[in-house]
GROMACS .gro file of C-alpha atoms in nm:
model
  341
    1MET     CA    1   2.033   1.361   1.073
    2LYS     CA    2   2.339   1.211   0.870
    3SER     CA    3   2.289   1.175   0.508
    4THR     CA    4   2.139   0.856   0.386
    5ILE     CA    5   2.381   0.628   0.186
    6TYR     CA    6   2.241   0.359  -0.036
    7VAL     CA    7   2.478   0.071  -0.132
    8LEU     CA    8   2.456  -0.272  -0.292
    9GLU     CA    9   2.631  -0.569  -0.103
   10ASN     CA   10   2.673  -0.927  -0.105
   11ARG     CA   11   2.496  -1.126   0.173
   12PRO     CA   12   2.466  -1.500   0.243
   13ILE     CA   13   2.159  -1.665   0.118
   14PRO     CA   14   1.936  -1.711   0.428
   15LYS     CA   15   1.848  -2.059   0.549
   16PRO     CA   16   1.464  -2.094   0.597
   17GLU     CA   17   1.336  -2.203   0.943
   18ASP     CA   18   1.113  -2.502   0.986
   19ASP     CA   19   0.786  -2.281   0.909
   20GLU     CA   20   0.952  -2.060   0.650
   21VAL     CA   21   1.027  -2.089   0.268
   22LEU     CA   22   1.323  -1.982   0.098
   23LEU     CA   23   1.223  -1.758  -0.208
   24LYS     CA   24   1.410  -1.663  -0.519
   25MET     CA   25   1.289  -1.293  -0.522
   26GLY     CA   26   1.102  -1.204  -0.865
   27CYS     CA   27   0.964  -0.845  -0.813
   28VAL     CA   28   0.978  -0.575  -0.553
   29GLY     CA   29   0.802  -0.237  -0.581
   30ILE     CA   30   0.905   0.088  -0.432
   31CYS     CA   31   0.665   0.224  -0.167
   32GLY     CA   32   0.620   0.583  -0.058
   33SER     CA   33   0.737   0.473   0.288
   34ASP     CA   34   1.075   0.351   0.145
   35VAL     CA   35   1.112   0.693   0.005
   36HIS     CA   36   1.026   0.839   0.332
   37TYR     CA   37   1.296   0.650   0.509
   38LEU     CA   38   1.534   0.728   0.243
   39LYS     CA   39   1.470   1.116   0.278
   40HIS     CA   40   1.401   1.152   0.648
   41GLY     CA   41   1.529   0.835   0.820
   42ARG     CA   42   1.205   0.770   1.002
   43ILE     CA   43   0.829   0.744   0.991
   44SER     CA   44   0.674   0.837   1.328
   45ASP     CA   45   0.830   0.628   1.604
   46PHE     CA   46   0.988   0.397   1.342
   47VAL     CA   47   1.354   0.523   1.311
   48VAL     CA   48   1.639   0.388   1.108
   49ARG     CA   49   1.938   0.354   1.321
   50GLU     CA   50   2.151   0.106   1.132
   51PRO     CA   51   2.167  -0.010   0.773
   52MET     CA   52   1.843  -0.164   0.655
   53ILE     CA   53   1.732  -0.365   0.351
   54MET     CA   54   1.458  -0.202   0.174
   55GLY     CA   55   1.160  -0.356   0.004
   56HIS     CA   56   0.818  -0.505   0.127
   57GLU     CA   57   0.591  -0.497  -0.197
   58ALA     CA   58   0.719  -0.824  -0.319
   59SER     CA   59   0.687  -1.166  -0.485
   60GLY     CA   60   0.899  -1.478  -0.550
   61THR     CA   61   0.937  -1.835  -0.637
   62VAL     CA   62   0.987  -2.103  -0.360
   63VAL     CA   63   1.329  -2.278  -0.385
   64LYS     CA   64   1.324  -2.458  -0.055
   65VAL     CA   65   1.070  -2.531   0.222
   66GLY     CA   66   1.113  -2.576   0.582
   67SER     CA   67   1.033  -2.907   0.754
   68LYS     CA   68   0.693  -2.805   0.876
   69VAL     CA   69   0.561  -2.632   0.577
   70LYS     CA   70   0.266  -2.795   0.421
   71ASN     CA   71   0.098  -2.527   0.209
   72LEU     CA   72   0.371  -2.466  -0.051
   73LYS     CA   73   0.617  -2.656  -0.250
   74VAL     CA   74   0.940  -2.586  -0.458
   75GLY     CA   75   0.839  -2.410  -0.763
   76ASP     CA   76   0.520  -2.219  -0.641
   77ARG     CA   77   0.510  -1.845  -0.721
   78VAL     CA   78   0.393  -1.649  -0.422
   79ALA     CA   79   0.297  -1.294  -0.308
   80ILE     CA   80   0.453  -1.203   0.021
   81GLU     CA   81   0.247  -1.047   0.294
   82PRO     CA   82   0.523  -0.859   0.448
   83GLY     CA   83   0.375  -0.819   0.807
   84VAL     CA   84   0.415  -1.125   1.024
   85SER     CA   85   0.223  -1.103   1.365
   86CYS     CA   86   0.294  -1.298   1.681
   87ARG     CA   87  -0.031  -1.510   1.616
   88LYS     CA   88  -0.073  -1.534   1.990
   89CYS     CA   89  -0.174  -1.193   2.144
   90SER     CA   90  -0.537  -1.110   2.180
   91TYR     CA   91  -0.538  -0.874   1.853
   92CYS     CA   92  -0.411  -1.189   1.646
   93LYS     CA   93  -0.688  -1.421   1.815
   94GLU     CA   94  -0.949  -1.164   1.750
   95GLY     CA   95  -0.852  -1.149   1.369
   96LYS     CA   96  -0.712  -0.808   1.395
   97TYR     CA   97  -0.327  -0.921   1.361
   98ASN     CA   98  -0.253  -0.599   1.175
   99LEU     CA   99  -0.253  -0.436   1.535
  100CYS     CA  100  -0.024  -0.691   1.693
  101PRO     CA  101   0.209  -0.522   1.930
  102ASP     CA  102   0.490  -0.760   1.827
  103MET     CA  103   0.443  -0.720   1.413
  104VAL     CA  104   0.749  -0.793   1.228
  105PHE     CA  105   0.727  -0.606   0.904
  106CYS     CA  106   0.957  -0.594   0.619
  107ALA     CA  107   1.167  -0.279   0.588
  108THR     CA  108   1.037  -0.134   0.897
  109PRO     CA  109   1.315  -0.046   1.139
  110PRO     CA  110   1.475  -0.258   1.279
  111VAL     CA  111   1.345  -0.531   1.034
  112HIS     CA  112   1.514  -0.589   0.710
  113GLY     CA  113   1.315  -0.602   0.395
  114ASN     CA  114   1.315  -0.827   0.094
  115LEU     CA  115   1.489  -0.637  -0.194
  116SER     CA  116   1.743  -0.894  -0.243
  117ARG     CA  117   1.802  -1.202  -0.465
  118TYR     CA  118   1.695  -1.459  -0.207
  119TYR     CA  119   1.474  -1.419   0.108
  120ALA     CA  120   1.317  -1.629   0.368
  121HIS     CA  121   0.966  -1.571   0.503
  122PRO     CA  122   0.716  -1.755   0.693
  123ALA     CA  123   0.511  -1.981   0.465
  124ASP     CA  124   0.179  -1.889   0.621
  125PHE     CA  125   0.215  -1.520   0.503
  126CYS     CA  126   0.300  -1.630   0.140
  127PHE     CA  127   0.012  -1.661  -0.109
  128LYS     CA  128   0.045  -1.908  -0.404
  129LEU     CA  129  -0.020  -1.736  -0.739
  130PRO     CA  130  -0.236  -1.893  -1.001
  131GLU     CA  131  -0.095  -1.938  -1.354
  132ASN     CA  132  -0.267  -1.649  -1.481
  133VAL     CA  133  -0.120  -1.390  -1.212
  134SER     CA  134   0.243  -1.263  -1.289
  135LEU     CA  135   0.499  -1.190  -1.045
  136GLU     CA  136   0.451  -0.831  -1.106
  137GLU     CA  137   0.075  -0.851  -1.007
  138GLY     CA  138   0.198  -1.045  -0.712
  139ALA     CA  139   0.410  -0.774  -0.583
  140LEU     CA  140   0.128  -0.528  -0.635
  141LEU     CA  141  -0.106  -0.736  -0.404
  142GLU     CA  142   0.066  -0.546  -0.122
  143PRO     CA  143  -0.060  -0.199  -0.208
  144LEU     CA  144  -0.386  -0.342  -0.336
  145SER     CA  145  -0.458  -0.482   0.008
  146VAL     CA  146  -0.426  -0.154   0.144
  147GLY     CA  147  -0.705  -0.038  -0.093
  148VAL     CA  148  -0.917  -0.349  -0.009
  149HIS     CA  149  -0.866  -0.274   0.358
  150ALA     CA  150  -0.967   0.082   0.337
  151CYS     CA  151  -1.276   0.007   0.125
  152ARG     CA  152  -1.398  -0.256   0.373
  153LYS     CA  153  -1.349  -0.029   0.660
  154ALA     CA  154  -1.553   0.235   0.481
  155GLY     CA  155  -1.815  -0.023   0.404
  156VAL     CA  156  -1.808   0.015   0.013
  157SER     CA  157  -2.080  -0.179  -0.160
  158LEU     CA  158  -2.305  -0.201  -0.447
  159GLY     CA  159  -2.433   0.164  -0.518
  160SER     CA  160  -2.174   0.344  -0.300
  161LYS     CA  161  -2.078   0.695  -0.370
  162VAL     CA  162  -1.726   0.715  -0.288
  163LEU     CA  163  -1.478   1.006  -0.273
  164VAL     CA  164  -1.115   0.915  -0.294
  165LEU     CA  165  -0.886   1.203  -0.164
  166GLY     CA  166  -0.522   1.169  -0.333
  167ALA     CA  167  -0.462   0.987  -0.656
  168GLY     CA  168  -0.119   0.860  -0.568
  169PRO     CA  169  -0.051   0.463  -0.570
  170ILE     CA  170  -0.269   0.409  -0.274
  171GLY     CA  171  -0.562   0.639  -0.398
  172LEU     CA  172  -0.549   0.460  -0.728
  173VAL     CA  173  -0.580   0.103  -0.602
  174THR     CA  174  -0.863   0.243  -0.377
  175VAL     CA  175  -1.029   0.361  -0.688
  176LEU     CA  176  -0.977   0.009  -0.837
  177VAL     CA  177  -1.102  -0.169  -0.546
  178ALA     CA  178  -1.418   0.066  -0.488
  179LYS     CA  179  -1.528   0.008  -0.851
  180ALA     CA  180  -1.459  -0.362  -0.828
  181MET     CA  181  -1.681  -0.367  -0.493
  182GLY     CA  182  -1.977  -0.212  -0.687
  183ALA     CA  183  -1.959   0.158  -0.626
  184SER     CA  184  -2.173   0.337  -0.845
  185LYS     CA  185  -1.983   0.671  -0.840
  186VAL     CA  186  -1.621   0.708  -0.758
  187ILE     CA  187  -1.444   1.065  -0.775
  188ALA     CA  188  -1.098   1.109  -0.709
  189THR     CA  189  -0.905   1.441  -0.638
  190ASP     CA  190  -0.543   1.528  -0.644
  191ILE     CA  191  -0.322   1.845  -0.740
  192LEU     CA  192  -0.161   1.657  -1.017
  193ASP     CA  193  -0.348   1.620  -1.363
  194HIS     CA  194  -0.146   1.325  -1.492
  195ARG     CA  195  -0.243   1.115  -1.167
  196LEU     CA  196  -0.605   1.214  -1.237
  197GLN     CA  197  -0.599   1.087  -1.570
  198ILE     CA  198  -0.477   0.762  -1.442
  199ALA     CA  199  -0.755   0.764  -1.187
  200LEU     CA  200  -1.005   0.790  -1.494
  201ASN     CA  201  -0.816   0.491  -1.646
  202CYS     CA  202  -0.865   0.305  -1.332
  203GLY     CA  203  -1.249   0.348  -1.317
  204ALA     CA  204  -1.310   0.674  -1.151
  205ASP     CA  205  -1.623   0.834  -1.287
  206HIS     CA  206  -1.510   1.169  -1.201
  207VAL     CA  207  -1.178   1.354  -1.125
  208LEU     CA  208  -1.107   1.698  -0.973
  209ASN     CA  209  -0.801   1.915  -0.932
  210VAL     CA  210  -0.805   2.083  -0.597
  211ASN     CA  211  -0.465   2.253  -0.628
  212ASN     CA  212  -0.497   2.593  -0.462
  213GLN     CA  213  -0.865   2.559  -0.380
  214GLN     CA  214  -1.027   2.641  -0.062
  215VAL     CA  215  -1.191   2.354   0.121
  216GLU     CA  216  -1.552   2.504   0.077
  217THR     CA  217  -1.472   2.558  -0.297
  218SER     CA  218  -1.362   2.183  -0.349
  219SER     CA  219  -1.652   2.071  -0.145
  220SER     CA  220  -1.897   2.255  -0.354
  221LYS     CA  221  -1.765   2.122  -0.686
  222ILE     CA  222  -1.761   1.772  -0.554
  223VAL     CA  223  -2.136   1.773  -0.474
  224GLU     CA  224  -2.194   1.941  -0.803
  225ILE     CA  225  -2.009   1.681  -1.004
  226ILE     CA  226  -2.164   1.384  -0.847
  227GLY     CA  227  -2.498   1.543  -0.774
  228GLU     CA  228  -2.477   1.476  -0.392
  229MET     CA  229  -2.243   1.434  -0.118
  230PRO     CA  230  -2.046   1.122  -0.111
  231GLU     CA  231  -2.136   0.855   0.138
  232LYS     CA  232  -1.783   0.724   0.170
  233THR     CA  233  -1.483   0.920   0.182
  234ILE     CA  234  -1.136   0.759   0.176
  235ASP     CA  235  -0.844   0.999   0.249
  236CYS     CA  236  -0.542   0.855   0.086
  237SER     CA  237  -0.312   1.179   0.114
  238GLY     CA  238  -0.287   1.237   0.487
  239PHE     CA  239  -0.284   1.608   0.460
  240GLU     CA  240  -0.469   1.853   0.697
  241ALA     CA  241  -0.638   2.004   0.396
  242THR     CA  242  -0.783   1.663   0.289
  243ALA     CA  243  -0.889   1.554   0.634
  244ARG     CA  244  -1.096   1.889   0.655
  245LEU     CA  245  -1.229   1.850   0.292
  246GLY     CA  246  -1.333   1.478   0.369
  247ILE     CA  247  -1.516   1.566   0.691
  248GLU     CA  248  -1.689   1.894   0.520
  249VAL     CA  249  -1.809   1.701   0.214
  250THR     CA  250  -1.915   1.366   0.345
  251ARG     CA  251  -2.280   1.332   0.384
  252PRO     CA  252  -2.445   1.326   0.737
  253GLY     CA  253  -2.436   0.965   0.868
  254GLY     CA  254  -2.162   0.884   0.624
  255THR     CA  255  -1.806   0.737   0.673
  256PHE     CA  256  -1.481   0.903   0.667
  257VAL     CA  257  -1.156   0.661   0.657
  258ALA     CA  258  -0.825   0.791   0.713
  259VAL     CA  259  -0.562   0.588   0.529
  260GLY     CA  260  -0.278   0.823   0.427
  261MET     CA  261  -0.037   0.930   0.698
  262GLY     CA  262   0.121   1.279   0.704
  263SER     CA  263   0.194   1.486   1.018
  264ASP     CA  264   0.145   1.327   1.369
  265GLU     CA  265  -0.093   1.597   1.458
  266VAL     CA  266  -0.351   1.789   1.223
  267LYS     CA  267  -0.645   2.022   1.301
  268VAL     CA  268  -0.982   1.875   1.187
  269PRO     CA  269  -1.338   2.017   1.233
  270LEU     CA  270  -1.421   1.740   1.493
  271VAL     CA  271  -1.748   1.943   1.607
  272LYS     CA  272  -1.874   1.916   1.251
  273ALA     CA  273  -1.803   1.557   1.221
  274CYS     CA  274  -1.996   1.503   1.554
  275ILE     CA  275  -2.285   1.721   1.428
  276LYS     CA  276  -2.321   1.536   1.121
  277GLU     CA  277  -2.266   1.196   1.310
  278ILE     CA  278  -1.981   1.104   1.057
  279ASP     CA  279  -1.822   0.768   1.140
  280VAL     CA  280  -1.438   0.851   1.148
  281ARG     CA  281  -1.232   0.546   1.113
  282GLY     CA  282  -0.860   0.469   1.074
  283SER     CA  283  -0.704   0.212   0.831
  284PHE     CA  284  -0.380   0.075   0.888
  285ARG     CA  285  -0.213  -0.167   0.635
  286TYR     CA  286  -0.441  -0.473   0.600
  287CYS     CA  287  -0.569  -0.760   0.786
  288ASN     CA  288  -0.704  -1.083   0.616
  289ASP     CA  289  -0.712  -0.886   0.275
  290TYR     CA  290  -0.452  -1.063   0.073
  291ALA     CA  291  -0.679  -1.351  -0.046
  292LEU     CA  292  -0.944  -1.106  -0.169
  293ALA     CA  293  -0.695  -0.884  -0.326
  294LEU     CA  294  -0.554  -1.183  -0.516
  295GLY     CA  295  -0.900  -1.306  -0.611
  296MET     CA  296  -0.971  -0.970  -0.763
  297VAL     CA  297  -0.666  -0.969  -0.981
  298ALA     CA  298  -0.713  -1.347  -1.067
  299LYS     CA  299  -1.070  -1.284  -1.179
  300GLY     CA  300  -0.980  -0.999  -1.385
  301ASN     CA  301  -1.182  -0.744  -1.156
  302VAL     CA  302  -0.889  -0.520  -1.133
  303ASN     CA  303  -0.585  -0.428  -1.363
  304VAL     CA  304  -0.298  -0.336  -1.129
  305LYS     CA  305  -0.030  -0.370  -1.389
  306GLN     CA  306  -0.143  -0.034  -1.559
  307LEU     CA  307   0.015   0.122  -1.247
  308ILE     CA  308   0.378   0.012  -1.330
  309THR     CA  309   0.540   0.331  -1.502
  310HIS     CA  310   0.908   0.237  -1.451
  311THR     CA  311   1.103  -0.091  -1.429
  312PHE     CA  312   1.472  -0.153  -1.304
  313LYS     CA  313   1.705  -0.453  -1.254
  314LEU     CA  314   1.844  -0.511  -0.917
  315GLU     CA  315   2.175  -0.373  -1.023
  316GLU     CA  316   2.015  -0.044  -1.109
  317THR     CA  317   1.832  -0.003  -0.760
  318LEU     CA  318   2.015   0.342  -0.695
  319GLN     CA  319   1.867   0.463  -1.014
  320ALA     CA  320   1.511   0.324  -0.912
  321PHE     CA  321   1.522   0.498  -0.595
  322GLU     CA  322   1.654   0.830  -0.735
  323THR     CA  323   1.358   0.823  -0.976
  324ALA     CA  324   1.116   0.763  -0.701
  325SER     CA  325   1.287   1.031  -0.473
  326THR     CA  326   1.277   1.309  -0.755
  327GLY     CA  327   0.960   1.211  -0.926
  328SER     CA  328   1.144   1.232  -1.269
  329GLY     CA  329   0.916   1.104  -1.547
  330ASN     CA  330   0.614   1.099  -1.328
  331PRO     CA  331   0.633   0.767  -1.160
  332ILE     CA  332   0.343   0.590  -1.009
  333LYS     CA  333   0.482   0.241  -0.927
  334ILE     CA  334   0.838   0.151  -0.979
  335MET     CA  335   0.914  -0.212  -1.023
  336ILE     CA  336   1.260  -0.381  -0.962
  337TYR     CA  337   1.326  -0.713  -1.087
  338CYS     CA  338   1.550  -0.901  -0.842
  339ASN     CA  339   1.683  -1.189  -1.071
  340GLN     CA  340   1.673  -1.040  -1.417
  341LYS     CA  341   1.973  -1.084  -1.635
   0.00000   0.00000   0.00000
């Protein structure tokens, strides 16, 4: 594969369609998928074949509305849900629009993202921010919605005992959401201590560094720490080792949710999952979760701003991606301000 080249260039300000709004972009966060495209040029079947604008964790301010837009007006600050479905297929009509085969998703080849000064987006996939929610928090609704979707798939509720595997950005928002949904015990694992410390700040009751540990050892320690097997396990790493650990430690009759995406194929103890009657579920992006995520932030149930460790101006985008790619300074969430002078 040819080496990846990042450039900043001037492009015309887009003209919104009748059902779209033109946004003056506020904040765009860098996601792990952005870095993956940078390093590898593909994620599974999504291959970068021509220049692509990055960015899908974003917020902005409406500066122009299309003729058919009823829900927004000029001056409204919004969070952008980056995946726009066809709204017509059976998946969309059944309320599972994240599975729409014709999904158009920001910064997923061949679709451009929104890391720019101005960007046009369908109005019905924009969520108006109340006065007490910042543009930074608006951009962070994207990863937070992944955590909301994962916890809903797991069935997290009052009193749940939850294991979160991986304390990267998605693992951390999952910890936040699980506690906000009433989980009585949340334990997070990772191989980096600084991430585990942030997990504690996000409300995790316990953390465990599983670096260089056998699955059986980690499983025994988890049970020892929380006093029982977790009912709900959410794998936010996507590694074979975490999938094996999740199925090993989840209590019989419990639920294992796969969120993180690693290799296309991994070996898992499927027979053990069958014997324990573990409900194994996939979780892909989000679906009807943005409103709930926004409500959590607006009501103060979750604090997502604590995840922002680095900030850059749009002109410093190359530095921002270098920081994300190298991990220099232990970044959790990097935020780019698109119109900051």
